mmCIF file of C-alpha atoms in Angstrom:
data_model
loop_
_atom_site.group_PDB
_atom_site.id
_atom_site.type_symbol
_atom_site.label_atom_id
_atom_site.label_comp_id
_atom_site.label_asym_id
_atom_site.label_seq_id
_atom_site.Cartn_x
_atom_site.Cartn_y
_atom_site.Cartn_z
ATOM 1 C CA UNK A 1169 80.978 93.749 95.758
ATOM 2 C CA UNK A 1170 80.617 95.477 99.119
ATOM 3 C CA UNK A 1171 81.261 99.174 99.663
ATOM 4 C CA UNK A 1172 84.480 98.229 101.462
ATOM 5 C CA UNK A 1173 85.698 96.225 98.477
ATOM 6 C CA UNK A 1174 84.796 99.002 96.051
ATOM 7 C CA UNK A 1175 86.645 101.626 98.056
ATOM 8 C CA UNK A 1176 89.708 99.440 98.480
ATOM 9 C CA UNK A 1177 89.665 98.722 94.767
ATOM 10 C CA UNK A 1178 90.354 102.427 94.183
ATOM 11 C CA UNK A 1179 93.349 102.713 96.479
ATOM 12 C CA UNK A 1180 96.077 100.115 96.101
ATOM 13 C CA UNK A 1181 98.511 102.337 94.178
ATOM 14 C CA UNK A 1182 98.834 104.510 97.272
ATOM 15 C CA UNK A 1183 101.041 101.732 98.628
ATOM 16 C CA UNK A 1184 103.493 101.709 95.694
ATOM 17 C CA UNK A 1185 106.199 103.594 97.557
ATOM 18 C CA UNK A 1186 109.823 104.194 96.727
ATOM 19 C CA UNK A 1187 112.721 101.963 97.596
ATOM 20 C CA UNK A 1188 114.335 102.812 100.885
ATOM 21 C CA UNK A 1189 117.736 104.473 100.877
ATOM 22 C CA UNK A 1190 119.168 102.233 103.541
ATOM 23 C CA UNK A 1191 116.065 101.094 105.460
ATOM 24 C CA UNK A 1192 113.577 103.488 107.011
ATOM 25 C CA UNK A 1193 111.106 102.217 109.590
ATOM 26 C CA UNK A 1194 107.855 101.454 107.787
ATOM 27 C CA UNK A 1195 106.743 105.001 107.041
ATOM 28 C CA UNK A 1196 103.142 105.985 106.282
ATOM 29 C CA UNK A 1197 102.045 102.642 104.767
ATOM 30 C CA UNK A 1198 98.912 102.496 102.644
ATOM 31 C CA UNK A 1199 95.880 101.463 104.645
ATOM 32 C CA UNK A 1200 94.430 99.508 101.730
ATOM 33 C CA UNK A 1201 97.458 97.229 101.842
ATOM 34 C CA UNK A 1202 97.289 96.675 105.593
ATOM 35 C CA UNK A 1203 93.682 95.467 105.392
ATOM 36 C CA UNK A 1204 94.451 92.208 103.608
ATOM 37 C CA UNK A 1205 91.017 90.820 102.707
ATOM 38 C CA UNK A 1206 89.002 92.922 100.277
ATOM 39 C CA UNK A 1207 85.864 93.263 102.361
ATOM 40 C CA UNK A 1208 83.762 90.975 104.490
ATOM 41 C CA UNK A 1209 81.690 89.268 101.779
ATOM 42 C CA UNK A 1210 84.724 88.554 99.600
ATOM 43 C CA UNK A 1211 86.668 86.985 102.468
ATOM 44 C CA UNK A 1212 83.831 84.503 103.055
ATOM 45 C CA UNK A 1213 83.946 83.101 99.506
ATOM 46 C CA UNK A 1214 85.449 79.755 98.500
ATOM 47 C CA UNK A 1215 86.486 78.646 101.983
ATOM 48 C CA UNK A 1216 88.245 81.866 103.021
ATOM 49 C CA UNK A 1217 86.094 81.910 106.165
ATOM 50 C CA UNK A 1218 87.353 78.482 107.261
ATOM 51 C CA UNK A 1219 90.584 77.434 108.955
ATOM 52 C CA UNK A 1220 93.876 76.798 107.193
ATOM 53 C CA UNK A 1221 97.493 76.073 108.127
ATOM 54 C CA UNK A 1222 100.823 76.397 106.392
ATOM 55 C CA UNK A 1223 104.509 77.123 106.464
ATOM 56 C CA UNK A 1224 107.402 78.364 104.400
ATOM 57 C CA UNK A 1225 110.740 80.100 104.222
ATOM 58 C CA UNK A 1226 111.953 83.574 103.323
ATOM 59 C CA UNK A 1227 115.357 85.154 102.823
ATOM 60 C CA UNK A 1228 116.379 88.794 102.897
ATOM 61 C CA UNK A 1229 119.769 90.305 102.117
ATOM 62 C CA UNK A 1230 120.751 93.979 102.338
ATOM 63 C CA UNK A 1231 124.022 95.636 101.377
ATOM 64 C CA UNK A 1232 125.108 99.190 102.134
ATOM 65 C CA UNK A 1233 128.240 101.262 102.437
ATOM 66 C CA UNK A 1234 128.887 100.103 106.017
ATOM 67 C CA UNK A 1235 130.037 96.479 106.251
ATOM 68 C CA UNK A 1236 128.545 96.095 109.726
ATOM 69 C CA UNK A 1237 125.197 97.245 108.321
ATOM 70 C CA UNK A 1238 124.852 94.328 105.917
ATOM 71 C CA UNK A 1239 121.978 92.073 106.945
ATOM 72 C CA UNK A 1240 121.238 88.496 105.888
ATOM 73 C CA UNK A 1241 118.133 86.771 107.276
ATOM 74 C CA UNK A 1242 116.806 83.262 106.679
ATOM 75 C CA UNK A 1243 113.465 82.689 108.387
ATOM 76 C CA UNK A 1244 111.116 79.728 108.628
ATOM 77 C CA UNK A 1245 107.523 80.141 109.693
ATOM 78 C CA UNK A 1246 104.540 78.011 110.656
ATOM 79 C CA UNK A 1247 101.064 79.503 110.904
ATOM 80 C CA UNK A 1248 97.369 78.800 111.246
ATOM 81 C CA UNK A 1249 94.469 81.092 110.390
ATOM 82 C CA UNK A 1250 90.696 81.027 110.782
ATOM 83 C CA UNK A 1251 87.573 82.791 112.014
ATOM 84 C CA UNK A 1252 86.684 83.205 115.696
ATOM 85 C CA UNK A 1253 83.230 84.800 115.830
ATOM 86 C CA UNK A 1254 83.639 87.808 113.506
ATOM 87 C CA UNK A 1255 87.419 88.102 113.967
ATOM 88 C CA UNK A 1256 89.984 86.537 111.663
ATOM 89 C CA UNK A 1257 92.771 85.085 113.825
ATOM 90 C CA UNK A 1258 96.295 84.377 112.568
ATOM 91 C CA UNK A 1259 98.815 82.662 114.850
ATOM 92 C CA UNK A 1260 102.420 82.430 113.634
ATOM 93 C CA UNK A 1261 105.788 81.289 114.978
ATOM 94 C CA UNK A 1262 108.988 82.408 113.216
ATOM 95 C CA UNK A 1263 112.532 81.054 113.635
ATOM 96 C CA UNK A 1264 115.265 83.170 112.034
ATOM 97 C CA UNK A 1265 119.013 83.094 111.475
ATOM 98 C CA UNK A 1266 120.378 86.649 111.353
ATOM 99 C CA UNK A 1267 123.880 87.418 110.051
ATOM 100 C CA UNK A 1268 125.647 90.764 109.708
ATOM 101 C CA UNK A 1269 127.920 89.688 106.861
ATOM 102 C CA UNK A 1270 131.221 90.771 108.395
ATOM 103 C CA UNK A 1271 132.177 92.787 111.451
ATOM 104 C CA UNK A 1272 135.122 94.973 110.537
ATOM 105 C CA UNK A 1273 135.403 98.545 111.731
ATOM 106 C CA UNK A 1274 134.281 100.434 114.826
ATOM 107 C CA UNK A 1275 131.877 98.223 116.773
ATOM 108 C CA UNK A 1276 130.915 99.026 120.348
ATOM 109 C CA UNK A 1277 133.935 100.529 122.118
ATOM 110 C CA UNK A 1278 136.324 99.051 119.580
ATOM 111 C CA UNK A 1279 139.169 100.072 119.132
ATOM 112 C CA UNK A 1280 139.173 101.990 122.444
ATOM 113 C CA UNK A 1281 140.416 99.054 124.536
ATOM 114 C CA UNK A 1282 141.559 95.437 124.676
ATOM 115 C CA UNK A 1283 138.982 93.012 123.266
ATOM 116 C CA UNK A 1284 137.509 90.332 125.525
ATOM 117 C CA UNK A 1285 135.959 88.467 122.582
ATOM 118 C CA UNK A 1286 135.512 88.671 118.846
ATOM 119 C CA UNK A 1287 132.737 90.863 117.402
ATOM 120 C CA UNK A 1288 129.325 89.220 117.194
ATOM 121 C CA UNK A 1289 128.325 88.381 113.620
ATOM 122 C CA UNK A 1290 125.142 86.289 113.936
ATOM 123 C CA UNK A 1291 122.141 85.363 116.067
ATOM 124 C CA UNK A 1292 119.521 82.593 116.053
ATOM 125 C CA UNK A 1293 116.188 83.948 117.256
ATOM 126 C CA UNK A 1294 112.496 83.098 117.461
ATOM 127 C CA UNK A 1295 109.342 85.147 117.953
ATOM 128 C CA UNK A 1296 105.551 84.568 118.008
ATOM 129 C CA UNK A 1297 102.829 86.680 116.409
ATOM 130 C CA UNK A 1298 99.077 86.844 117.015
ATOM 131 C CA UNK A 1299 96.903 88.939 114.684
ATOM 132 C CA UNK A 1300 93.164 89.641 115.003
ATOM 133 C CA UNK A 1301 91.314 91.338 112.150
ATOM 134 C CA UNK A 1302 87.666 92.429 112.135
ATOM 135 C CA UNK A 1303 86.119 93.685 108.899
ATOM 136 C CA UNK A 1304 82.815 95.451 108.280
ATOM 137 C CA UNK A 1305 81.489 97.608 105.437
ATOM 138 C CA UNK A 1306 82.148 100.801 107.401
ATOM 139 C CA UNK A 1307 85.103 99.853 109.643
ATOM 140 C CA UNK A 1308 88.158 97.608 109.856
ATOM 141 C CA UNK A 1309 90.129 96.931 113.044
ATOM 142 C CA UNK A 1310 93.476 95.128 113.281
ATOM 143 C CA UNK A 1311 95.231 94.057 116.502
ATOM 144 C CA UNK A 1312 98.693 92.476 116.399
ATOM 145 C CA UNK A 1313 100.674 91.158 119.374
ATOM 146 C CA UNK A 1314 104.261 89.964 118.960
ATOM 147 C CA UNK A 1315 107.703 90.528 120.485
ATOM 148 C CA UNK A 1316 111.199 91.547 119.569
ATOM 149 C CA UNK A 1317 113.446 88.525 118.847
ATOM 150 C CA UNK A 1318 113.863 85.996 121.648
ATOM 151 C CA UNK A 1319 117.447 84.745 121.818
ATOM 152 C CA UNK A 1320 119.260 87.919 120.768
ATOM 153 C CA UNK A 1321 122.014 89.678 122.695
ATOM 154 C CA UNK A 1322 119.442 92.020 124.277
ATOM 155 C CA UNK A 1323 116.395 90.607 126.079
ATOM 156 C CA UNK A 1324 113.089 90.569 124.221
ATOM 157 C CA UNK A 1325 110.271 93.071 124.730
ATOM 158 C CA UNK A 1326 106.574 92.917 123.837
ATOM 159 C CA UNK A 1327 105.664 94.548 120.538
ATOM 160 C CA UNK A 1328 102.491 95.127 118.587
ATOM 161 C CA UNK A 1329 100.206 97.324 116.552
ATOM 162 C CA UNK A 1330 96.573 98.466 116.584
ATOM 163 C CA UNK A 1331 94.877 99.988 113.535
ATOM 164 C CA UNK A 1332 91.395 101.202 112.743
ATOM 165 C CA UNK A 1333 89.959 102.419 109.445
ATOM 166 C CA UNK A 1334 86.604 104.127 108.825
ATOM 167 C CA UNK A 1335 84.939 104.140 105.389
ATOM 168 C CA UNK A 1336 82.695 106.908 104.087
ATOM 169 C CA UNK A 1337 81.110 107.283 100.666
ATOM 170 C CA UNK A 1338 84.116 109.135 99.214
ATOM 171 C CA UNK A 1339 86.531 109.468 102.143
ATOM 172 C CA UNK A 1340 88.528 106.925 104.139
ATOM 173 C CA UNK A 1341 90.286 107.885 107.382
ATOM 174 C CA UNK A 1342 92.425 105.741 109.628
ATOM 175 C CA UNK A 1343 94.819 105.762 112.530
ATOM 176 C CA UNK A 1344 97.345 103.439 114.125
ATOM 177 C CA UNK A 1345 99.538 103.010 117.195
ATOM 178 C CA UNK A 1346 102.587 100.758 117.148
ATOM 179 C CA UNK A 1347 105.642 99.542 119.063
ATOM 180 C CA UNK A 1348 107.772 97.435 116.712
ATOM 181 C CA UNK A 1349 111.401 96.338 116.236
ATOM 182 C CA UNK A 1350 113.629 98.116 113.706
ATOM 183 C CA UNK A 1351 114.873 95.460 111.248
ATOM 184 C CA UNK A 1352 117.792 97.358 109.727
ATOM 185 C CA UNK A 1353 120.852 95.543 111.087
ATOM 186 C CA UNK A 1354 121.908 92.910 113.581
ATOM 187 C CA UNK A 1355 122.471 95.736 116.080
ATOM 188 C CA UNK A 1356 119.057 97.370 115.654
ATOM 189 C CA UNK A 1357 117.113 94.086 115.486
ATOM 190 C CA UNK A 1358 118.632 91.641 118.000
ATOM 191 C CA UNK A 1359 121.308 93.754 119.681
ATOM 192 C CA UNK A 1360 125.050 93.019 119.708
ATOM 193 C CA UNK A 1361 127.770 92.248 122.232
ATOM 194 C CA UNK A 1362 130.523 94.833 122.679
ATOM 195 C CA UNK A 1363 133.849 93.036 122.066
ATOM 196 C CA UNK A 1364 135.672 95.360 124.515
ATOM 197 C CA UNK A 1365 133.391 95.506 127.582
ATOM 198 C CA UNK A 1366 131.376 92.334 126.957
ATOM 199 C CA UNK A 1367 128.126 94.275 127.509
ATOM 200 C CA UNK A 1368 125.217 94.133 125.064
ATOM 201 C CA UNK A 1369 123.412 97.065 123.483
ATOM 202 C CA UNK A 1370 120.918 97.744 120.684
ATOM 203 C CA UNK A 1371 117.511 96.115 119.975
ATOM 204 C CA UNK A 1372 115.795 99.337 118.900
ATOM 205 C CA UNK A 1373 112.026 99.806 119.216
ATOM 206 C CA UNK A 1374 110.053 102.159 116.949
ATOM 207 C CA UNK A 1375 107.104 103.462 119.020
ATOM 208 C CA UNK A 1376 104.532 105.966 117.815
ATOM 209 C CA UNK A 1377 101.407 106.589 115.798
ATOM 210 C CA UNK A 1378 100.124 107.707 112.452
ATOM 211 C CA UNK A 1379 97.047 108.819 110.539
ATOM 212 C CA UNK A 1380 95.875 108.720 106.943
ATOM 213 C CA UNK A 1381 93.084 110.315 104.915
ATOM 214 C CA UNK A 1382 92.113 109.192 101.407
ATOM 215 C CA UNK A 1383 89.733 111.120 99.160
ATOM 216 C CA UNK A 1384 88.005 109.606 96.121
ATOM 217 C CA UNK A 1385 86.802 112.688 94.194
ATOM 218 C CA UNK A 1386 86.013 110.876 90.926
ATOM 219 C CA UNK A 1387 85.670 107.333 89.680
ATOM 220 C CA UNK A 1388 89.115 105.699 89.522
ATOM 221 C CA UNK A 1389 90.923 108.646 91.144
ATOM 222 C CA UNK A 1390 92.416 108.512 94.640
ATOM 223 C CA UNK A 1391 94.298 111.160 96.640
ATOM 224 C CA UNK A 1392 96.024 110.124 99.857
ATOM 225 C CA UNK A 1393 97.764 112.098 102.603
ATOM 226 C CA UNK A 1394 99.426 110.380 105.549
ATOM 227 C CA UNK A 1395 101.801 111.123 108.390
ATOM 228 C CA UNK A 1396 103.622 109.317 111.153
ATOM 229 C CA UNK A 1397 105.617 110.287 114.258
ATOM 230 C CA UNK A 1398 107.597 107.969 116.513
ATOM 231 C CA UNK A 1399 110.248 107.688 119.205
ATOM 232 C CA UNK A 1400 113.065 105.161 118.842
ATOM 233 C CA UNK A 1401 114.650 103.607 121.925
ATOM 234 C CA UNK A 1402 117.080 100.758 122.536
ATOM 235 C CA UNK A 1403 119.227 99.407 125.351
ATOM 236 C CA UNK A 1404 122.159 101.814 125.833
ATOM 237 C CA UNK A 1405 121.222 103.458 122.517
ATOM 238 C CA UNK A 1406 120.719 107.218 122.351
ATOM 239 C CA UNK A 1407 116.996 108.100 122.199
ATOM 240 C CA UNK A 1408 115.755 109.390 118.855
ATOM 241 C CA UNK A 1409 112.570 110.706 117.217
ATOM 242 C CA UNK A 1410 111.322 110.681 113.644
ATOM 243 C CA UNK A 1411 108.567 112.177 111.496
ATOM 244 C CA UNK A 1412 107.393 111.238 108.001
ATOM 245 C CA UNK A 1413 104.667 112.295 105.599
ATOM 246 C CA UNK A 1414 103.524 111.253 102.139
ATOM 247 C CA UNK A 1415 101.180 112.507 99.397
ATOM 248 C CA UNK A 1416 99.875 110.201 96.639
ATOM 249 C CA UNK A 1417 97.732 110.558 93.523
ATOM 250 C CA UNK A 1418 96.513 107.499 91.603
ATOM 251 C CA UNK A 1419 94.396 106.691 88.557
ATOM 252 C CA UNK A 1420 92.982 103.215 87.904
ATOM 253 C CA UNK A 1421 93.203 102.068 84.265
ATOM 254 C CA UNK A 1422 91.539 98.727 85.189
ATOM 255 C CA UNK A 1423 91.935 96.704 81.975
ATOM 256 C CA UNK A 1424 90.082 93.421 81.477
ATOM 257 C CA UNK A 1425 91.424 90.603 83.625
ATOM 258 C CA UNK A 1426 92.661 92.932 86.364
ATOM 259 C CA UNK A 1427 91.181 93.872 89.714
ATOM 260 C CA UNK A 1428 93.125 97.120 89.302
ATOM 261 C CA UNK A 1429 96.035 98.643 87.404
ATOM 262 C CA UNK A 1430 96.945 102.017 88.854
ATOM 263 C CA UNK A 1431 99.574 104.581 88.088
ATOM 264 C CA UNK A 1432 100.378 107.913 89.689
ATOM 265 C CA UNK A 1433 102.940 110.208 91.288
ATOM 266 C CA UNK A 1434 103.954 110.493 94.936
ATOM 267 C CA UNK A 1435 106.161 112.620 97.160
ATOM 268 C CA UNK A 1436 107.442 111.607 100.601
ATOM 269 C CA UNK A 1437 109.566 113.197 103.309
ATOM 270 C CA UNK A 1438 111.198 111.740 106.433
ATOM 271 C CA UNK A 1439 113.403 113.273 109.119
ATOM 272 C CA UNK A 1440 115.189 112.015 112.257
ATOM 273 C CA UNK A 1441 116.407 114.145 115.153
ATOM 274 C CA UNK A 1442 119.786 112.335 115.406
ATOM 275 C CA UNK A 1443 122.016 110.271 113.146
ATOM 276 C CA UNK A 1444 122.366 106.888 114.894
ATOM 277 C CA UNK A 1445 123.299 104.861 111.820
ATOM 278 C CA UNK A 1446 126.729 103.755 113.072
ATOM 279 C CA UNK A 1447 127.798 100.756 115.189
ATOM 280 C CA UNK A 1448 129.928 102.218 117.953
ATOM 281 C CA UNK A 1449 128.586 102.272 121.536
ATOM 282 C CA UNK A 1450 125.385 104.336 121.834
ATOM 283 C CA UNK A 1451 124.490 104.138 118.133
ATOM 284 C CA UNK A 1452 121.575 102.039 116.875
ATOM 285 C CA UNK A 1453 122.696 100.765 113.473
ATOM 286 C CA UNK A 1454 119.654 102.087 111.578
ATOM 287 C CA UNK A 1455 119.307 104.625 108.765
ATOM 288 C CA UNK A 1456 118.353 107.942 110.371
ATOM 289 C CA UNK A 1457 118.782 110.878 107.968
ATOM 290 C CA UNK A 1458 118.140 114.479 108.894
ATOM 291 C CA UNK A 1459 116.080 114.548 105.717
ATOM 292 C CA UNK A 1460 115.014 112.054 103.054
ATOM 293 C CA UNK A 1461 112.970 113.552 100.206
ATOM 294 C CA UNK A 1462 111.570 111.448 97.353
ATOM 295 C CA UNK A 1463 109.551 112.382 94.286
ATOM 296 C CA UNK A 1464 108.514 109.656 91.926
ATOM 297 C CA UNK A 1465 105.934 107.588 90.111
ATOM 298 C CA UNK A 1466 104.531 104.165 90.876
ATOM 299 C CA UNK A 1467 102.484 101.424 89.254
ATOM 300 C CA UNK A 1468 100.428 98.759 91.015
ATOM 301 C CA UNK A 1469 98.644 95.866 89.285
ATOM 302 C CA UNK A 1470 96.540 92.999 90.660
ATOM 303 C CA UNK A 1471 94.863 90.315 88.567
ATOM 304 C CA UNK A 1472 91.236 89.288 89.121
ATOM 305 C CA UNK A 1473 90.130 87.994 92.520
ATOM 306 C CA UNK A 1474 88.791 84.463 92.949
ATOM 307 C CA UNK A 1475 90.582 82.749 90.038
ATOM 308 C CA UNK A 1476 92.832 79.694 90.417
ATOM 309 C CA UNK A 1477 95.904 81.957 90.374
ATOM 310 C CA UNK A 1478 96.599 85.588 91.172
ATOM 311 C CA UNK A 1479 99.585 87.898 90.668
ATOM 312 C CA UNK A 1480 100.371 91.292 92.167
ATOM 313 C CA UNK A 1481 103.109 93.423 90.574
ATOM 314 C CA UNK A 1482 104.422 96.765 91.812
ATOM 315 C CA UNK A 1483 107.173 99.092 90.660
ATOM 316 C CA UNK A 1484 108.286 102.605 91.519
ATOM 317 C CA UNK A 1485 111.024 105.013 90.494
ATOM 318 C CA UNK A 1486 111.916 108.112 92.511
ATOM 319 C CA UNK A 1487 114.480 110.877 92.691
ATOM 320 C CA UNK A 1488 115.957 110.690 96.199
ATOM 321 C CA UNK A 1489 117.767 113.420 98.105
ATOM 322 C CA UNK A 1490 119.108 112.434 101.529
ATOM 323 C CA UNK A 1491 121.283 114.072 104.162
ATOM 324 C CA UNK A 1492 122.855 112.455 107.234
ATOM 325 C CA UNK A 1493 124.193 114.723 109.961
ATOM 326 C CA UNK A 1494 127.586 114.426 111.623
ATOM 327 C CA UNK A 1495 127.447 112.324 114.807
ATOM 328 C CA UNK A 1496 129.788 111.672 117.755
ATOM 329 C CA UNK A 1497 131.507 108.286 117.827
ATOM 330 C CA UNK A 1498 130.270 107.804 121.402
ATOM 331 C CA UNK A 1499 127.176 109.529 122.818
ATOM 332 C CA UNK A 1500 128.400 109.373 126.432
ATOM 333 C CA UNK A 1501 129.590 112.486 128.281
ATOM 334 C CA UNK A 1502 127.916 114.815 125.820
ATOM 335 C CA UNK A 1503 129.469 113.087 122.812
ATOM 336 C CA UNK A 1504 132.854 114.748 123.299
ATOM 337 C CA UNK A 1505 135.032 111.604 123.429
ATOM 338 C CA UNK A 1506 136.271 109.522 120.517
ATOM 339 C CA UNK A 1507 135.889 111.958 117.651
ATOM 340 C CA UNK A 1508 133.069 112.544 115.180
ATOM 341 C CA UNK A 1509 131.553 110.732 112.191
ATOM 342 C CA UNK A 1510 131.274 113.147 109.286
ATOM 343 C CA UNK A 1511 127.894 113.948 107.760
ATOM 344 C CA UNK A 1512 127.019 113.025 104.183
ATOM 345 C CA UNK A 1513 124.659 113.908 101.336
ATOM 346 C CA UNK A 1514 123.436 111.612 98.565
ATOM 347 C CA UNK A 1515 121.286 112.174 95.510
ATOM 348 C CA UNK A 1516 120.140 109.718 92.881
ATOM 349 C CA UNK A 1517 117.415 107.350 91.774
ATOM 350 C CA UNK A 1518 115.742 104.805 94.011
ATOM 351 C CA UNK A 1519 113.657 101.987 92.636
ATOM 352 C CA UNK A 1520 111.535 99.100 93.821
ATOM 353 C CA UNK A 1521 110.157 96.099 91.907
ATOM 354 C CA UNK A 1522 108.084 93.397 93.603
ATOM 355 C CA UNK A 1523 105.992 90.369 92.676
ATOM 356 C CA UNK A 1524 103.625 88.317 94.819
ATOM 357 C CA UNK A 1525 101.699 85.308 93.512
ATOM 358 C CA UNK A 1526 99.411 82.510 94.681
ATOM 359 C CA UNK A 1527 98.189 79.438 92.802
ATOM 360 C CA UNK A 1528 95.570 76.844 93.751
ATOM 361 C CA UNK A 1529 97.276 73.489 93.069
ATOM 362 C CA UNK A 1530 94.327 71.515 94.416
ATOM 363 C CA UNK A 1531 91.160 72.042 96.419
ATOM 364 C CA UNK A 1532 93.242 71.863 99.607
ATOM 365 C CA UNK A 1533 96.668 73.174 98.557
ATOM 366 C CA UNK A 1534 97.897 76.713 97.774
ATOM 367 C CA UNK A 1535 101.434 77.513 96.598
ATOM 368 C CA UNK A 1536 102.518 81.135 97.017
ATOM 369 C CA UNK A 1537 105.660 83.223 96.914
ATOM 370 C CA UNK A 1538 107.159 86.691 96.661
ATOM 371 C CA UNK A 1539 110.251 88.462 95.371
ATOM 372 C CA UNK A 1540 111.350 92.069 95.773
ATOM 373 C CA UNK A 1541 114.333 94.158 94.756
ATOM 374 C CA UNK A 1542 114.963 97.629 96.183
ATOM 375 C CA UNK A 1543 117.851 99.903 95.276
ATOM 376 C CA UNK A 1544 118.868 103.404 96.301
ATOM 377 C CA UNK A 1545 122.144 105.335 96.325
ATOM 378 C CA UNK A 1546 124.716 103.124 98.105
ATOM 379 C CA UNK A 1547 122.107 100.531 99.121
ATOM 380 C CA UNK A 1548 120.215 97.482 97.814
ATOM 381 C CA UNK A 1549 117.786 95.016 99.367
ATOM 382 C CA UNK A 1550 116.650 91.640 97.980
ATOM 383 C CA UNK A 1551 113.915 89.432 99.470
ATOM 384 C CA UNK A 1552 112.382 86.127 98.304
ATOM 385 C CA UNK A 1553 109.955 83.685 99.887
ATOM 386 C CA UNK A 1554 108.013 80.474 99.156
ATOM 387 C CA UNK A 1555 105.070 79.019 101.116
ATOM 388 C CA UNK A 1556 102.520 76.183 101.134
ATOM 389 C CA UNK A 1557 99.062 76.599 102.700
ATOM 390 C CA UNK A 1558 96.544 73.819 103.368
ATOM 391 C CA UNK A 1559 92.899 75.028 103.554
ATOM 392 C CA UNK A 1560 90.797 72.691 105.694
ATOM 393 C CA UNK A 1561 87.762 73.322 103.454
ATOM 394 C CA UNK A 1562 87.793 72.968 99.673
ATOM 395 C CA UNK A 1563 88.790 76.117 97.798
ATOM 396 C CA UNK A 1564 87.814 77.097 94.243
ATOM 397 C CA UNK A 1565 90.019 80.177 93.930
ATOM 398 C CA UNK A 1566 92.614 82.425 95.561
ATOM 399 C CA UNK A 1567 92.334 86.021 96.725
ATOM 400 C CA UNK A 1568 94.662 88.885 97.534
ATOM 401 C CA UNK A 1569 94.405 87.857 101.202
ATOM 402 C CA UNK A 1570 96.245 84.660 100.194
ATOM 403 C CA UNK A 1571 99.238 86.578 98.823
ATOM 404 C CA UNK A 1572 102.197 86.061 101.179
ATOM 405 C CA UNK A 1573 103.876 88.799 103.178
ATOM 406 C CA UNK A 1574 107.367 89.225 104.618
ATOM 407 C CA UNK A 1575 107.633 89.280 108.405
ATOM 408 C CA UNK A 1576 110.722 91.547 108.229
ATOM 409 C CA UNK A 1577 109.906 94.013 105.420
ATOM 410 C CA UNK A 1578 106.120 93.849 104.908
ATOM 411 C CA UNK A 1579 104.595 94.448 101.488
ATOM 412 C CA UNK A 1580 101.383 95.544 103.236
#
């Protein structure tokens, strides 16, 4: 096993985060999860260095206290992946049907004037994605180019992410820059049409950067500290900023038959400058608390690499304390018109349970899938997916890089 694989083998629990109360932008993700393949030599085994193609379907459904904030997505994808020189290239096209559930309540300028049309409840969109990943023993680099949804009420914009990770003997450091869509609601993701004025607004972008440091003081022990800061902007949506940080501690029990089995506590904190969680004109339709504090414990298990099947299981339980500030109904003219949305405080348990699995059905056929359930005070989120991949070269086993990921709420 390479040094990269050994270091990553000590870190996966640092990704076992809490369920999101509503849906935060992907905050301080674990770098071990974003890497995918467990080191250069491992990725070259059993045909992993050759080309493959596949497709599948995923569904995601969220439910919260605001009817307009419900989100139902059905997405189909087609993809191909292979090596170009020393870069792993993944090209994907996704077609998605996005539905808000129902559209009662204050949407856009409603009920401030006569309606020109009914509220928008759904959108059919498509977007491409190109990912390049280069892995060495001492460094990993990831480049991703994509776009916000094409076909939504608000025109699409380029999106993407760049990450780099450096590996030392007992320390890993990394950084990232990103500009990505906020997949919290129909308004934040594709934009919506105002039933009163007929104008469109929304399609929020989360743009910023983050850093992470992981220390491995003893065998099987990992300590991670990470932070992220970003600005959020959308068409005719009030500008916003956010900050998040997270501290993790993990210990690897590593029983026989497992690549790792880790358990440990974590604490995370997130804050937004403004509450833009509503759906009237100028709001963004995404969870934006003034504070979100979580303290909990997580477990992360992965069966052995290179067998004919592999399963990853994660679970976490956290005490969550969240506060959302009062916000004007409309942000125009200093927010003085139309009244005020009252602030709120919630406290309770949040939990997350997820499974990902891959099985080699034949030398040239891999079946994979995922399921995830997240719950927090006044919120739940369910996602499932199933996929078939055809390796062009014969395979003798599957690896964690073959485990499928969601394009809307990534496991990595």
